[in-house]
Amino acid sequence: MEPQLNPYNPGSGVPPRFLAGREAEIRAFDLLVARTELSMPARPMVLSGLRGVGKTVLLNRLKGIADHHGWLTLKLEGRPGEEGARDIRKALARELQVASRRYVSQIGVGPVKALLRTVTSFSATIGIEGISLGVDVDPARARTGHMDIDLQDVVEDVGAALRGLRKGFAVFIDEMQDVDDELLAALVTVQHHAVQNELPFFVTGAGLPNLPARLADARSYAERLFDYRQIGKLDPDQAAESLTVPASQMGQSYSDDALAAVLEASGRYPYFIQEFGSAMWEVATTSPFTGDEAHEAVRIGQQRLDAGFFPSRWDRATPRERDYMNAMAADGDGPSTTGAIAARLGKKVTSLGPTRAQLISKGLIYPPEYGQVAFTVPGMAGFIERQHQELDELG
Ligand SMILES: Nc1ncnc2c1ncn2[C@@H]1O[C@H](COP(=O)(O)OP(=O)(O)O)[C@@H](O)[C@H]1O
Ligand SMILES: [Mg+2]
């Protein structure tokens, strides 16, 4: 088919042409917006799931809804380590300034003067020069240098201004499992405060499956504070639609055999659907696409995943960390118990603790339960297996 018309979009955070499923989350967020505009309480949402299931795309879609309703919104991304902690604070202050300024240009300074002063104070405390909002620092607000206290001032003043306008203040945080302990605890504390004080402030988070546990570790009441949604593979009808709808928009279709082959290979994971769909489009010469063409597309799609999606994770691991993941791969997509891994490697569980911790911090594995680990990337075990086969073939 014409490459310039390829309707599939494999890539991290790249919006699909057709967003399959996820109606429940979109509906829940629509409801949150509607209730907020009626000054009714609503519960903030946290999305969690493996890599490539479509969390970023969904988070951006939810942000689009809030933007469409004229809310004040920010988008942040967690990254591990000290640098990540520094960067997200700066991004928070900068995004607040930008969003506030955009807001003022819509409604004028009058109703939001206190908001502007507090945001200016907060930015000064974080150490951001940035853009002037045309007001002075409020020395009594957001000036302590303690994230939880200063953030609470921001949420009180921004929240109060927006409540007066029947709008909301929403902070969208991707890769939230990588946000540092201090900021994570501050966000949960401030969210809790907002709920109690009927401030229309909503943290909306997305992250790996260990995100709910990280939030609960930060503050035990986080368990009841958020509406947790697990984002996973698509159901069979949705997965089929995410292949057939983009094709039919371009006037093309799948034979039953072709659709079954591509669906099977994708495991109904959105990223894989896009990758195999894209290869299907390249291979196909007639419509409906044939089963034989689909098998060829699956082969090409698999090669691309093995050259891109999987190695982009695998290559970050040290030799010792790879040994650990090799031992995990014996359990397929897992989970594996830390005891079984230790036994396979002929080591003690405790001596493997640092390796396990490193792999978690690099986002390659996560602990689904105490004493267990699993890959954050679906199909990782298969990739590891294929690598071994390649090595064996080379002799
Ligand atoms: N609901 C969906 N239907 C079809 N494709 C999707 C859907 N959600 C995501 N995708 C596709 O899957 C890929 C991964 O999406 P992304 O949001 O980056 O996943 P995650 O953030 O969970 O790793 C992208 O190519 C995107 O276009
Ligand atoms: Mg993502």
PDB file of C-alpha atoms in Angstrom, residues 22 47-56 174-175 177 206-211 229-233 267 269-272 309 313 333-334 363-368 373-380:
ATOM      1  CA  ARG A  22     -10.527   3.014  27.104  1.00  0.00           C
ATOM      2  CA  LEU A  47      -3.555   4.722  35.441  1.00  0.00           C
ATOM      3  CA  SER A  48      -1.090   1.872  35.715  1.00  0.00           C
ATOM      4  CA  GLY A  49       0.106  -0.853  33.375  1.00  0.00           C
ATOM      5  CA  LEU A  50       2.973  -2.365  31.425  1.00  0.00           C
ATOM      6  CA  ARG A  51       4.948  -0.483  28.802  1.00  0.00           C
ATOM      7  CA  GLY A  52       3.246  -0.097  25.456  1.00  0.00           C
ATOM      8  CA  VAL A  53      -0.360  -0.510  26.612  1.00  0.00           C
ATOM      9  CA  GLY A  54      -1.248   3.109  25.862  1.00  0.00           C
ATOM     10  CA  LYS A  55      -1.006   4.964  29.193  1.00  0.00           C
ATOM     11  CA  THR A  56       0.707   8.055  27.796  1.00  0.00           C
ATOM     12  CA  ASP A 174       3.489  10.478  33.296  1.00  0.00           C
ATOM     13  CA  GLU A 175       6.022   7.864  34.500  1.00  0.00           C
ATOM     14  CA  GLN A 177       6.539   5.709  39.511  1.00  0.00           C
ATOM     15  CA  ALA A 206       0.173   7.265  34.821  1.00  0.00           C
ATOM     16  CA  GLY A 207       2.896   4.730  35.472  1.00  0.00           C
ATOM     17  CA  LEU A 208       4.112   1.174  35.711  1.00  0.00           C
ATOM     18  CA  PRO A 209       2.167  -1.442  37.673  1.00  0.00           C
ATOM     19  CA  ASN A 210       4.080  -0.636  40.874  1.00  0.00           C
ATOM     20  CA  LEU A 211       2.740   2.948  40.913  1.00  0.00           C
ATOM     21  CA  ARG A 229      -7.399   1.991  36.793  1.00  0.00           C
ATOM     22  CA  GLN A 230      -5.351  -0.837  35.363  1.00  0.00           C
ATOM     23  CA  ILE A 231      -4.621  -0.325  31.694  1.00  0.00           C
ATOM     24  CA  GLY A 232      -3.837  -3.523  29.853  1.00  0.00           C
ATOM     25  CA  LYS A 233      -4.119  -5.309  26.554  1.00  0.00           C
ATOM     26  CA  GLY A 267      -1.043 -10.363  21.875  1.00  0.00           C
ATOM     27  CA  TYR A 269      -0.998  -5.038  23.090  1.00  0.00           C
ATOM     28  CA  PRO A 270      -1.475  -1.585  21.538  1.00  0.00           C
ATOM     29  CA  TYR A 271       2.183  -0.966  20.741  1.00  0.00           C
ATOM     30  CA  PHE A 272       2.485  -4.327  18.982  1.00  0.00           C
ATOM     31  CA  PHE A 309      11.316  -1.689  21.344  1.00  0.00           C
ATOM     32  CA  ARG A 313      15.323  -1.517  27.420  1.00  0.00           C
ATOM     33  CA  ASP A 333       6.201 -13.367  31.072  1.00  0.00           C
ATOM     34  CA  GLY A 334       6.224 -14.290  34.761  1.00  0.00           C
ATOM     35  CA  GLY A 363      12.094   0.464  34.977  1.00  0.00           C
ATOM     36  CA  LEU A 364      12.897  -2.936  33.465  1.00  0.00           C
ATOM     37  CA  ILE A 365      11.177  -5.038  36.100  1.00  0.00           C
ATOM     38  CA  TYR A 366       8.685  -4.367  38.914  1.00  0.00           C
ATOM     39  CA  PRO A 367       7.581  -6.252  42.016  1.00  0.00           C
ATOM     40  CA  PRO A 368       3.939  -7.326  41.527  1.00  0.00           C
ATOM     41  CA  VAL A 373       9.350  -9.726  40.098  1.00  0.00           C
ATOM     42  CA  ALA A 374       8.018  -9.390  36.551  1.00  0.00           C
ATOM     43  CA  PHE A 375       9.058  -7.648  33.340  1.00  0.00           C
ATOM     44  CA  THR A 376       7.572  -4.195  32.710  1.00  0.00           C
ATOM     45  CA  VAL A 377       7.620  -4.895  28.982  1.00  0.00           C
ATOM     46  CA  PRO A 378       5.198  -7.489  27.605  1.00  0.00           C
ATOM     47  CA  GLY A 379       6.965 -10.173  25.570  1.00  0.00           C
ATOM     48  CA  MET A 380      10.394  -9.506  27.098  1.00  0.00           C
TER      49      MET A 380
END
